[in-house]
Amino acid sequence: MKKSLRNLLAITFSLSILLSACSKAPNKILPKKDGLWNANYTIINTVGAASSTQTGALSMTFKDDGTGTVNDGTVSTAFTWSYSKDNKTLTFTETGATTASIYTVEEMKSKSEKWTRNYTITLSGITYVTDETINLTKVD
């Protein structure tokens, strides 16, 4: 009985070490290898009853030091990024931007991620609603 309990404890301990080492947090996954990801985005802007949808693709490179670049095919822009494990949010700030974009990390996998951001602003009595989704795929 003692031997089987000891074996069970050893297996449980080994599994807990293994699972904790396999973190899928974006700050561990995004900069791996060369840090290159393809990003497909959808932005839905709604003003009153009217809405418009914008889609596109980008390439993004993430570095361990919290910096990176985003390229839309013609323009490359630097950015900083950080991940909050507690809130499951990723803060993204393009160079020259006055505010950061904070995305909720909906899915975290070793080769793909999904981020969303929803916000509402009202200017001069007109309400603007924006829903963004970014789907990232690791470039091998």
mmCIF file of N, CA and C in Angstrom:
data_model
loop_
_atom_site.group_PDB
_atom_site.id
_atom_site.type_symbol
_atom_site.label_atom_id
_atom_site.label_comp_id
_atom_site.label_asym_id
_atom_site.label_seq_id
_atom_site.Cartn_x
_atom_site.Cartn_y
_atom_site.Cartn_z
ATOM 1 N N MET A 1 0.823 -1.196 0.000
ATOM 2 C CA MET A 1 0.000 0.000 0.000
ATOM 3 C C MET A 1 0.865 1.256 0.000
ATOM 4 N N LYS A 2 1.929 1.267 0.854
ATOM 5 C CA LYS A 2 2.803 2.434 0.915
ATOM 6 C C LYS A 2 3.506 2.652 -0.422
ATOM 7 N N LYS A 3 3.913 1.555 -1.069
ATOM 8 C CA LYS A 3 4.623 1.661 -2.337
ATOM 9 C C LYS A 3 3.711 2.239 -3.425
ATOM 10 N N SER A 4 2.451 1.788 -3.498
ATOM 11 C CA SER A 4 1.545 2.307 -4.516
ATOM 12 C C SER A 4 1.187 3.772 -4.242
ATOM 13 N N LEU A 5 1.055 4.145 -2.969
ATOM 14 C CA LEU A 5 0.792 5.543 -2.622
ATOM 15 C C LEU A 5 1.985 6.411 -3.014
ATOM 16 N N ARG A 6 3.182 5.921 -2.753
ATOM 17 C CA ARG A 6 4.393 6.654 -3.120
ATOM 18 C C ARG A 6 4.481 6.809 -4.639
ATOM 19 N N ASN A 7 4.162 5.756 -5.386
ATOM 20 C CA ASN A 7 4.174 5.816 -6.856
ATOM 21 C C ASN A 7 3.127 6.807 -7.357
ATOM 22 N N LEU A 8 1.949 6.784 -6.755
ATOM 23 C CA LEU A 8 0.892 7.708 -7.143
ATOM 24 C C LEU A 8 1.314 9.156 -6.901
ATOM 25 N N LEU A 9 1.922 9.410 -5.746
ATOM 26 C CA LEU A 9 2.409 10.762 -5.444
ATOM 27 C C LEU A 9 3.505 11.187 -6.413
ATOM 28 N N ALA A 10 4.396 10.267 -6.759
ATOM 29 C CA ALA A 10 5.472 10.578 -7.703
ATOM 30 C C ALA A 10 4.908 10.911 -9.073
ATOM 31 N N ILE A 11 3.929 10.150 -9.527
ATOM 32 C CA ILE A 11 3.306 10.403 -10.834
ATOM 33 C C ILE A 11 2.571 11.734 -10.816
ATOM 34 N N THR A 12 1.814 12.000 -9.750
ATOM 35 C CA THR A 12 1.085 13.258 -9.631
ATOM 36 C C THR A 12 2.038 14.445 -9.638
ATOM 37 N N PHE A 13 3.138 14.333 -8.892
ATOM 38 C CA PHE A 13 4.124 15.410 -8.851
ATOM 39 C C PHE A 13 4.742 15.627 -10.231
ATOM 40 N N SER A 14 5.091 14.539 -10.913
ATOM 41 C CA SER A 14 5.687 14.645 -12.254
ATOM 42 C C SER A 14 4.734 15.311 -13.238
ATOM 43 N N LEU A 15 3.455 14.925 -13.175
ATOM 44 C CA LEU A 15 2.469 15.534 -14.072
ATOM 45 C C LEU A 15 2.286 17.016 -13.781
ATOM 46 N N SER A 16 2.271 17.386 -12.507
ATOM 47 C CA SER A 16 2.100 18.808 -12.186
ATOM 48 C C SER A 16 3.288 19.629 -12.672
ATOM 49 N N ILE A 17 4.490 19.099 -12.575
ATOM 50 C CA ILE A 17 5.682 19.792 -13.092
ATOM 51 C C ILE A 17 5.590 19.912 -14.604
ATOM 52 N N LEU A 18 5.225 18.843 -15.262
ATOM 53 C CA LEU A 18 5.116 18.836 -16.724
ATOM 54 C C LEU A 18 4.070 19.827 -17.205
ATOM 55 N N LEU A 19 2.894 19.824 -16.591
ATOM 56 C CA LEU A 19 1.822 20.720 -17.020
ATOM 57 C C LEU A 19 2.144 22.178 -16.732
ATOM 58 N N SER A 20 2.802 22.458 -15.637
ATOM 59 C CA SER A 20 3.151 23.851 -15.355
ATOM 60 C C SER A 20 4.238 24.346 -16.287
ATOM 61 N N ALA A 21 5.075 23.463 -16.786
ATOM 62 C CA ALA A 21 6.131 23.856 -17.718
ATOM 63 C C ALA A 21 5.591 24.083 -19.122
ATOM 64 N N CYS A 22 4.419 23.576 -19.429
ATOM 65 C CA CYS A 22 3.841 23.694 -20.768
ATOM 66 C C CYS A 22 2.853 24.851 -20.831
ATOM 67 N N SER A 23 3.249 25.983 -20.331
ATOM 68 C CA SER A 23 2.368 27.145 -20.338
ATOM 69 C C SER A 23 2.068 27.566 -21.763
ATOM 70 N N LYS A 24 0.810 27.927 -22.008
ATOM 71 C CA LYS A 24 0.423 28.409 -23.321
ATOM 72 C C LYS A 24 0.203 29.910 -23.292
ATOM 73 N N ALA A 25 0.677 30.573 -22.260
ATOM 74 C CA ALA A 25 0.500 32.015 -22.152
ATOM 75 C C ALA A 25 1.192 32.706 -23.324
ATOM 76 N N PRO A 26 0.538 33.738 -23.884
ATOM 77 C CA PRO A 26 1.107 34.428 -25.042
ATOM 78 C C PRO A 26 2.537 34.934 -24.831
ATOM 79 N N ASN A 27 2.879 35.368 -23.621
ATOM 80 C CA ASN A 27 4.233 35.869 -23.408
ATOM 81 C C ASN A 27 5.276 34.765 -23.553
ATOM 82 N N LYS A 28 4.863 33.505 -23.473
ATOM 83 C CA LYS A 28 5.776 32.379 -23.680
ATOM 84 C C LYS A 28 5.727 31.886 -25.128
ATOM 85 N N ILE A 29 4.560 31.924 -25.736
ATOM 86 C CA ILE A 29 4.354 31.347 -27.068
ATOM 87 C C ILE A 29 4.697 32.317 -28.199
ATOM 88 N N LEU A 30 4.253 33.563 -28.099
ATOM 89 C CA LEU A 30 4.404 34.505 -29.222
ATOM 90 C C LEU A 30 5.847 34.685 -29.688
ATOM 91 N N PRO A 31 6.831 34.879 -28.801
ATOM 92 C CA PRO A 31 8.194 35.113 -29.300
ATOM 93 C C PRO A 31 8.988 33.847 -29.633
ATOM 94 N N LYS A 32 8.414 32.656 -29.463
ATOM 95 C CA LYS A 32 9.157 31.418 -29.712
ATOM 96 C C LYS A 32 9.715 31.368 -31.126
ATOM 97 N N LYS A 33 10.858 30.707 -31.251
ATOM 98 C CA LYS A 33 11.585 30.587 -32.514
ATOM 99 C C LYS A 33 11.819 31.985 -33.083
ATOM 100 N N ASP A 34 11.272 32.304 -34.228
ATOM 101 C CA ASP A 34 11.495 33.634 -34.812
ATOM 102 C C ASP A 34 10.399 34.618 -34.441
ATOM 103 N N GLY A 35 9.342 34.166 -33.761
ATOM 104 C CA GLY A 35 8.263 35.047 -33.320
ATOM 105 C C GLY A 35 7.354 35.551 -34.430
ATOM 106 N N LEU A 36 7.389 34.901 -35.599
ATOM 107 C CA LEU A 36 6.618 35.373 -36.756
ATOM 108 C C LEU A 36 5.234 34.717 -36.795
ATOM 109 N N TRP A 37 4.186 35.577 -36.911
ATOM 110 C CA TRP A 37 2.794 35.135 -36.936
ATOM 111 C C TRP A 37 2.049 35.835 -38.071
ATOM 112 N N ASN A 38 1.094 35.142 -38.669
ATOM 113 C CA ASN A 38 0.148 35.757 -39.596
ATOM 114 C C ASN A 38 -1.091 36.120 -38.791
ATOM 115 N N ALA A 39 -1.636 37.288 -39.049
ATOM 116 C CA ALA A 39 -2.821 37.752 -38.328
ATOM 117 C C ALA A 39 -3.910 38.124 -39.322
ATOM 118 N N ASN A 40 -5.073 37.521 -39.168
ATOM 119 C CA ASN A 40 -6.260 37.883 -39.943
ATOM 120 C C ASN A 40 -7.197 38.607 -38.999
ATOM 121 N N TYR A 41 -7.646 39.782 -39.417
ATOM 122 C CA TYR A 41 -8.491 40.569 -38.527
ATOM 123 C C TYR A 41 -9.835 40.896 -39.167
ATOM 124 N N THR A 42 -10.821 41.074 -38.284
ATOM 125 C CA THR A 42 -12.149 41.535 -38.670
ATOM 126 C C THR A 42 -12.524 42.649 -37.712
ATOM 127 N N ILE A 43 -12.923 43.798 -38.265
ATOM 128 C CA ILE A 43 -13.357 44.936 -37.457
ATOM 129 C C ILE A 43 -14.761 45.303 -37.918
ATOM 130 N N ILE A 44 -15.698 45.276 -36.982
ATOM 131 C CA ILE A 44 -17.079 45.657 -37.286
ATOM 132 C C ILE A 44 -17.360 46.972 -36.563
ATOM 133 N N ASN A 45 -17.635 48.004 -37.334
ATOM 134 C CA ASN A 45 -17.976 49.325 -36.791
ATOM 135 C C ASN A 45 -19.469 49.539 -36.952
ATOM 136 N N THR A 46 -20.123 49.915 -35.858
ATOM 137 C CA THR A 46 -21.562 50.156 -35.892
ATOM 138 C C THR A 46 -21.844 51.566 -35.403
ATOM 139 N N VAL A 47 -22.618 52.286 -36.205
ATOM 140 C CA VAL A 47 -23.071 53.635 -35.852
ATOM 141 C C VAL A 47 -24.586 53.606 -35.990
ATOM 142 N N GLY A 48 -25.279 53.661 -34.847
ATOM 143 C CA GLY A 48 -26.735 53.535 -34.885
ATOM 144 C C GLY A 48 -27.118 52.174 -35.429
ATOM 145 N N ALA A 49 -27.928 52.135 -36.485
ATOM 146 C CA ALA A 49 -28.351 50.869 -37.080
ATOM 147 C C ALA A 49 -27.435 50.431 -38.224
ATOM 148 N N ALA A 50 -26.538 51.306 -38.655
ATOM 149 C CA ALA A 50 -25.654 50.993 -39.782
ATOM 150 C C ALA A 50 -24.346 50.389 -39.284
ATOM 151 N N SER A 51 -23.864 49.391 -40.006
ATOM 152 C CA SER A 51 -22.571 48.809 -39.645
ATOM 153 C C SER A 51 -21.758 48.528 -40.905
ATOM 154 N N SER A 52 -20.458 48.492 -40.709
ATOM 155 C CA SER A 52 -19.545 48.160 -41.799
ATOM 156 C C SER A 52 -18.501 47.192 -41.262
ATOM 157 N N THR A 53 -18.018 46.336 -42.150
ATOM 158 C CA THR A 53 -17.032 45.337 -41.760
ATOM 159 C C THR A 53 -15.764 45.530 -42.573
ATOM 160 N N GLN A 54 -14.644 45.500 -41.874
ATOM 161 C CA GLN A 54 -13.339 45.610 -42.512
ATOM 162 C C GLN A 54 -12.561 44.347 -42.163
ATOM 163 N N THR A 55 -11.945 43.713 -43.165
ATOM 164 C CA THR A 55 -11.122 42.532 -42.930
ATOM 165 C C THR A 55 -9.761 42.744 -43.568
ATOM 166 N N GLY A 56 -8.791 42.007 -43.110
ATOM 167 C CA GLY A 56 -7.467 42.117 -43.688
ATOM 168 C C GLY A 56 -6.506 41.132 -43.068
ATOM 169 N N ALA A 57 -5.290 41.180 -43.552
ATOM 170 C CA ALA A 57 -4.238 40.289 -43.071
ATOM 171 C C ALA A 57 -2.964 41.077 -42.832
ATOM 172 N N LEU A 58 -2.233 40.670 -41.818
ATOM 173 C CA LEU A 58 -0.971 41.300 -41.439
ATOM 174 C C LEU A 58 0.032 40.210 -41.089
ATOM 175 N N SER A 59 1.289 40.577 -41.033
ATOM 176 C CA SER A 59 2.274 39.693 -40.410
ATOM 177 C C SER A 59 2.812 40.429 -39.189
ATOM 178 N N MET A 60 3.046 39.674 -38.125
ATOM 179 C CA MET A 60 3.506 40.264 -36.872
ATOM 180 C C MET A 60 4.694 39.467 -36.357
ATOM 181 N N THR A 61 5.673 40.181 -35.824
ATOM 182 C CA THR A 61 6.826 39.545 -35.211
ATOM 183 C C THR A 61 6.900 39.991 -33.755
ATOM 184 N N PHE A 62 6.955 39.021 -32.834
ATOM 185 C CA PHE A 62 7.005 39.288 -31.398
ATOM 186 C C PHE A 62 8.373 38.898 -30.858
ATOM 187 N N LYS A 63 8.954 39.760 -30.032
ATOM 188 C CA LYS A 63 10.251 39.489 -29.418
ATOM 189 C C LYS A 63 10.082 39.303 -27.916
ATOM 190 N N ASP A 64 11.035 38.596 -27.312
ATOM 191 C CA ASP A 64 11.026 38.328 -25.868
ATOM 192 C C ASP A 64 11.018 39.593 -25.020
ATOM 193 N N ASP A 65 11.592 40.669 -25.534
ATOM 194 C CA ASP A 65 11.723 41.895 -24.732
ATOM 195 C C ASP A 65 10.457 42.751 -24.735
ATOM 196 N N GLY A 66 9.348 42.235 -25.310
ATOM 197 C CA GLY A 66 8.094 42.977 -25.315
ATOM 198 C C GLY A 66 7.968 43.976 -26.448
ATOM 199 N N THR A 67 8.787 43.820 -27.488
ATOM 200 C CA THR A 67 8.692 44.676 -28.665
ATOM 201 C C THR A 67 8.351 43.808 -29.867
ATOM 202 N N GLY A 68 8.053 44.452 -30.976
ATOM 203 C CA GLY A 68 7.767 43.709 -32.193
ATOM 204 C C GLY A 68 7.491 44.635 -33.351
ATOM 205 N N THR A 69 7.130 44.033 -34.480
ATOM 206 C CA THR A 69 6.767 44.804 -35.665
ATOM 207 C C THR A 69 5.524 44.188 -36.296
ATOM 208 N N VAL A 70 4.731 45.044 -36.901
ATOM 209 C CA VAL A 70 3.560 44.606 -37.650
ATOM 210 C C VAL A 70 3.730 45.126 -39.069
ATOM 211 N N ASN A 71 3.420 44.272 -40.059
ATOM 212 C CA ASN A 71 3.610 44.635 -41.457
ATOM 213 C C ASN A 71 2.331 44.312 -42.221
ATOM 214 N N ASP A 72 1.795 45.321 -42.914
ATOM 215 C CA ASP A 72 0.567 45.111 -43.693
ATOM 216 C C ASP A 72 0.859 44.846 -45.169
ATOM 217 N N GLY A 73 2.117 44.614 -45.499
ATOM 218 C CA GLY A 73 2.506 44.357 -46.890
ATOM 219 C C GLY A 73 3.210 45.556 -47.510
ATOM 220 N N THR A 74 2.913 46.750 -47.017
ATOM 221 C CA THR A 74 3.567 47.956 -47.536
ATOM 222 C C THR A 74 4.251 48.759 -46.439
ATOM 223 N N VAL A 75 3.690 48.759 -45.248
ATOM 224 C CA VAL A 75 4.230 49.554 -44.146
ATOM 225 C C VAL A 75 4.529 48.651 -42.954
ATOM 226 N N SER A 76 5.696 48.858 -42.347
ATOM 227 C CA SER A 76 6.077 48.122 -41.150
ATOM 228 C C SER A 76 6.099 49.103 -39.982
ATOM 229 N N THR A 77 5.433 48.746 -38.885
ATOM 230 C CA THR A 77 5.327 49.619 -37.725
ATOM 231 C C THR A 77 5.780 48.868 -36.474
ATOM 232 N N ALA A 78 6.554 49.528 -35.639
ATOM 233 C CA ALA A 78 7.013 48.932 -34.385
ATOM 234 C C ALA A 78 5.911 49.026 -33.330
ATOM 235 N N PHE A 79 5.947 48.108 -32.371
ATOM 236 C CA PHE A 79 4.993 48.137 -31.271
ATOM 237 C C PHE A 79 5.614 47.544 -30.018
ATOM 238 N N THR A 80 4.959 47.794 -28.888
ATOM 239 C CA THR A 80 5.298 47.117 -27.646
ATOM 240 C C THR A 80 4.095 46.272 -27.246
ATOM 241 N N TRP A 81 4.336 45.229 -26.488
ATOM 242 C CA TRP A 81 3.260 44.349 -26.057
ATOM 243 C C TRP A 81 3.583 43.736 -24.708
ATOM 244 N N SER A 82 2.519 43.403 -23.978
ATOM 245 C CA SER A 82 2.674 42.701 -22.706
ATOM 246 C C SER A 82 1.420 41.880 -22.460
ATOM 247 N N TYR A 83 1.579 40.820 -21.689
ATOM 248 C CA TYR A 83 0.463 39.927 -21.404
ATOM 249 C C TYR A 83 0.202 39.903 -19.903
ATOM 250 N N SER A 84 -1.057 40.008 -19.511
ATOM 251 C CA SER A 84 -1.459 39.882 -18.114
ATOM 252 C C SER A 84 -2.122 38.529 -17.924
ATOM 253 N N LYS A 85 -1.427 37.641 -17.225
ATOM 254 C CA LYS A 85 -1.962 36.298 -16.988
ATOM 255 C C LYS A 85 -3.222 36.356 -16.127
ATOM 256 N N ASP A 86 -3.245 37.270 -15.151
ATOM 257 C CA ASP A 86 -4.401 37.391 -14.256
ATOM 258 C C ASP A 86 -5.673 37.772 -15.007
ATOM 259 N N ASN A 87 -5.560 38.727 -15.923
ATOM 260 C CA ASN A 87 -6.732 39.218 -16.660
ATOM 261 C C ASN A 87 -6.923 38.544 -18.014
ATOM 262 N N LYS A 88 -5.943 37.749 -18.434
ATOM 263 C CA LYS A 88 -5.937 37.134 -19.768
ATOM 264 C C LYS A 88 -6.116 38.191 -20.843
ATOM 265 N N THR A 89 -5.335 39.266 -20.699
ATOM 266 C CA THR A 89 -5.371 40.352 -21.682
ATOM 267 C C THR A 89 -3.984 40.602 -22.236
ATOM 268 N N LEU A 90 -3.949 41.073 -23.465
ATOM 269 C CA LEU A 90 -2.712 41.459 -24.119
ATOM 270 C C LEU A 90 -2.804 42.942 -24.443
ATOM 271 N N THR A 91 -1.834 43.705 -23.955
ATOM 272 C CA THR A 91 -1.788 45.144 -24.219
ATOM 273 C C THR A 91 -0.834 45.381 -25.379
ATOM 274 N N PHE A 92 -1.315 46.086 -26.388
ATOM 275 C CA PHE A 92 -0.605 46.298 -27.648
ATOM 276 C C PHE A 92 -0.567 47.801 -27.909
ATOM 277 N N THR A 93 0.640 48.366 -28.076
ATOM 278 C CA THR A 93 0.770 49.797 -28.336
ATOM 279 C C THR A 93 1.691 50.020 -29.533
ATOM 280 N N GLU A 94 1.136 50.554 -30.611
ATOM 281 C CA GLU A 94 1.958 50.889 -31.774
ATOM 282 C C GLU A 94 2.778 52.135 -31.474
ATOM 283 N N THR A 95 3.986 52.200 -32.016
ATOM 284 C CA THR A 95 4.842 53.363 -31.840
ATOM 285 C C THR A 95 4.120 54.593 -32.370
ATOM 286 N N GLY A 96 4.060 55.630 -31.554
ATOM 287 C CA GLY A 96 3.400 56.868 -31.942
ATOM 288 C C GLY A 96 1.944 56.936 -31.536
ATOM 289 N N ALA A 97 1.360 55.820 -31.097
ATOM 290 C CA ALA A 97 -0.054 55.817 -30.685
ATOM 291 C C ALA A 97 -0.191 56.502 -29.324
ATOM 292 N N THR A 98 -1.301 57.190 -29.125
ATOM 293 C CA THR A 98 -1.522 57.883 -27.845
ATOM 294 C C THR A 98 -2.167 56.969 -26.812
ATOM 295 N N THR A 99 -2.808 55.890 -27.249
ATOM 296 C CA THR A 99 -3.403 54.943 -26.310
ATOM 297 C C THR A 99 -3.077 53.512 -26.722
ATOM 298 N N ALA A 100 -3.125 52.634 -25.745
ATOM 299 C CA ALA A 100 -2.880 51.216 -25.988
ATOM 300 C C ALA A 100 -4.183 50.520 -26.357
ATOM 301 N N SER A 101 -4.075 49.453 -27.098
ATOM 302 C CA SER A 101 -5.216 48.589 -27.386
ATOM 303 C C SER A 101 -5.098 47.385 -26.459
ATOM 304 N N ILE A 102 -6.167 47.095 -25.726
ATOM 305 C CA ILE A 102 -6.150 45.964 -24.798
ATOM 306 C C ILE A 102 -7.095 44.896 -25.332
ATOM 307 N N TYR A 103 -6.527 43.736 -25.647
ATOM 308 C CA TYR A 103 -7.281 42.624 -26.221
ATOM 309 C C TYR A 103 -7.484 41.532 -25.182
ATOM 310 N N THR A 104 -8.650 40.918 -25.203
ATOM 311 C CA THR A 104 -8.907 39.732 -24.401
ATOM 312 C C THR A 104 -8.398 38.537 -25.194
ATOM 313 N N VAL A 105 -7.576 37.709 -24.550
ATOM 314 C CA VAL A 105 -7.056 36.524 -25.216
ATOM 315 C C VAL A 105 -8.081 35.407 -25.020
ATOM 316 N N GLU A 106 -8.822 35.122 -26.079
ATOM 317 C CA GLU A 106 -9.915 34.137 -26.030
ATOM 318 C C GLU A 106 -9.407 32.705 -26.151
ATOM 319 N N GLU A 107 -8.404 32.503 -27.012
ATOM 320 C CA GLU A 107 -7.843 31.172 -27.234
ATOM 321 C C GLU A 107 -6.339 31.270 -27.272
ATOM 322 N N MET A 108 -5.678 30.299 -26.614
ATOM 323 C CA MET A 108 -4.218 30.253 -26.600
ATOM 324 C C MET A 108 -3.778 28.836 -26.942
ATOM 325 N N LYS A 109 -3.160 28.684 -28.084
ATOM 326 C CA LYS A 109 -2.611 27.394 -28.485
ATOM 327 C C LYS A 109 -1.191 27.641 -28.965
ATOM 328 N N SER A 110 -0.422 26.573 -29.106
ATOM 329 C CA SER A 110 0.975 26.745 -29.499
ATOM 330 C C SER A 110 1.123 27.289 -30.914
ATOM 331 N N LYS A 111 0.135 27.071 -31.773
ATOM 332 C CA LYS A 111 0.241 27.525 -33.166
ATOM 333 C C LYS A 111 -0.859 28.493 -33.569
ATOM 334 N N SER A 112 -1.733 28.856 -32.635
ATOM 335 C CA SER A 112 -2.782 29.818 -32.968
ATOM 336 C C SER A 112 -3.285 30.516 -31.705
ATOM 337 N N GLU A 113 -3.784 31.723 -31.904
ATOM 338 C CA GLU A 113 -4.390 32.491 -30.824
ATOM 339 C C GLU A 113 -5.554 33.286 -31.398
ATOM 340 N N LYS A 114 -6.478 33.650 -30.513
ATOM 341 C CA LYS A 114 -7.602 34.496 -30.904
ATOM 342 C C LYS A 114 -7.727 35.600 -29.865
ATOM 343 N N TRP A 115 -7.726 36.854 -30.350
ATOM 344 C CA TRP A 115 -7.869 38.020 -29.487
ATOM 345 C C TRP A 115 -9.133 38.772 -29.890
ATOM 346 N N THR A 116 -9.802 39.370 -28.907
ATOM 347 C CA THR A 116 -10.960 40.214 -29.201
ATOM 348 C C THR A 116 -10.856 41.518 -28.421
ATOM 349 N N ARG A 117 -11.513 42.532 -28.967
ATOM 350 C CA ARG A 117 -11.576 43.844 -28.303
ATOM 351 C C ARG A 117 -12.890 44.483 -28.710
ATOM 352 N N ASN A 118 -13.656 44.915 -27.730
ATOM 353 C CA ASN A 118 -14.940 45.556 -27.980
ATOM 354 C C ASN A 118 -14.975 46.862 -27.191
ATOM 355 N N TYR A 119 -15.384 47.923 -27.855
ATOM 356 C CA TYR A 119 -15.483 49.186 -27.137
ATOM 357 C C TYR A 119 -16.539 50.079 -27.774
ATOM 358 N N THR A 120 -17.043 50.991 -26.954
ATOM 359 C CA THR A 120 -18.096 51.920 -27.363
ATOM 360 C C THR A 120 -17.674 53.325 -26.978
ATOM 361 N N ILE A 121 -17.854 54.272 -27.898
ATOM 362 C CA ILE A 121 -17.618 55.681 -27.577
ATOM 363 C C ILE A 121 -18.813 56.485 -28.086
ATOM 364 N N THR A 122 -19.064 57.577 -27.413
ATOM 365 C CA THR A 122 -20.135 58.479 -27.839
ATOM 366 C C THR A 122 -19.537 59.860 -28.058
ATOM 367 N N LEU A 123 -19.731 60.394 -29.271
ATOM 368 C CA LEU A 123 -19.245 61.719 -29.633
ATOM 369 C C LEU A 123 -20.410 62.527 -30.185
ATOM 370 N N SER A 124 -20.627 63.693 -29.625
ATOM 371 C CA SER A 124 -21.703 64.580 -30.079
ATOM 372 C C SER A 124 -23.049 63.867 -30.153
ATOM 373 N N GLY A 125 -23.312 62.996 -29.180
ATOM 374 C CA GLY A 125 -24.579 62.292 -29.126
ATOM 375 C C GLY A 125 -24.689 61.083 -30.039
ATOM 376 N N ILE A 126 -23.623 60.763 -30.778
ATOM 377 C CA ILE A 126 -23.635 59.611 -31.678
ATOM 378 C C ILE A 126 -22.784 58.506 -31.045
ATOM 379 N N THR A 127 -23.358 57.298 -30.964
ATOM 380 C CA THR A 127 -22.659 56.161 -30.362
ATOM 381 C C THR A 127 -21.998 55.317 -31.443
ATOM 382 N N TYR A 128 -20.717 55.036 -31.219
ATOM 383 C CA TYR A 128 -19.920 54.217 -32.127
ATOM 384 C C TYR A 128 -19.515 52.953 -31.371
ATOM 385 N N VAL A 129 -19.802 51.794 -31.955
ATOM 386 C CA VAL A 129 -19.441 50.516 -31.346
ATOM 387 C C VAL A 129 -18.458 49.819 -32.276
ATOM 388 N N THR A 130 -17.360 49.338 -31.718
ATOM 389 C CA THR A 130 -16.353 48.631 -32.510
ATOM 390 C C THR A 130 -16.100 47.259 -31.890
ATOM 391 N N ASP A 131 -16.156 46.236 -32.721
ATOM 392 C CA ASP A 131 -15.846 44.861 -32.328
ATOM 393 C C ASP A 131 -14.707 44.372 -33.206
ATOM 394 N N GLU A 132 -13.588 44.011 -32.573
ATOM 395 C CA GLU A 132 -12.429 43.537 -33.305
ATOM 396 C C GLU A 132 -12.147 42.086 -32.939
ATOM 397 N N THR A 133 -11.733 41.320 -33.934
ATOM 398 C CA THR A 133 -11.264 39.944 -33.708
ATOM 399 C C THR A 133 -9.982 39.774 -34.505
ATOM 400 N N ILE A 134 -8.964 39.245 -33.845
ATOM 401 C CA ILE A 134 -7.695 38.945 -34.515
ATOM 402 C C ILE A 134 -7.408 37.476 -34.311
ATOM 403 N N ASN A 135 -7.225 36.764 -35.406
ATOM 404 C CA ASN A 135 -6.848 35.339 -35.374
ATOM 405 C C ASN A 135 -5.402 35.222 -35.841
ATOM 406 N N LEU A 136 -4.547 34.731 -34.958
ATOM 407 C CA LEU A 136 -3.133 34.589 -35.262
ATOM 408 C C LEU A 136 -2.787 33.131 -35.553
ATOM 409 N N THR A 137 -1.915 32.930 -36.529
ATOM 410 C CA THR A 137 -1.420 31.600 -36.879
ATOM 411 C C THR A 137 0.099 31.657 -36.952
ATOM 412 N N LYS A 138 0.760 30.761 -36.249
ATOM 413 C CA LYS A 138 2.229 30.715 -36.213
ATOM 414 C C LYS A 138 2.775 30.356 -37.583
ATOM 415 N N VAL A 139 3.790 31.088 -38.031
ATOM 416 C CA VAL A 139 4.481 30.773 -39.280
ATOM 417 C C VAL A 139 5.625 29.825 -38.943
ATOM 418 N N ASP A 140 5.621 28.661 -39.569
ATOM 419 C CA ASP A 140 6.685 27.660 -39.289
ATOM 420 C C ASP A 140 7.904 27.875 -40.137
#
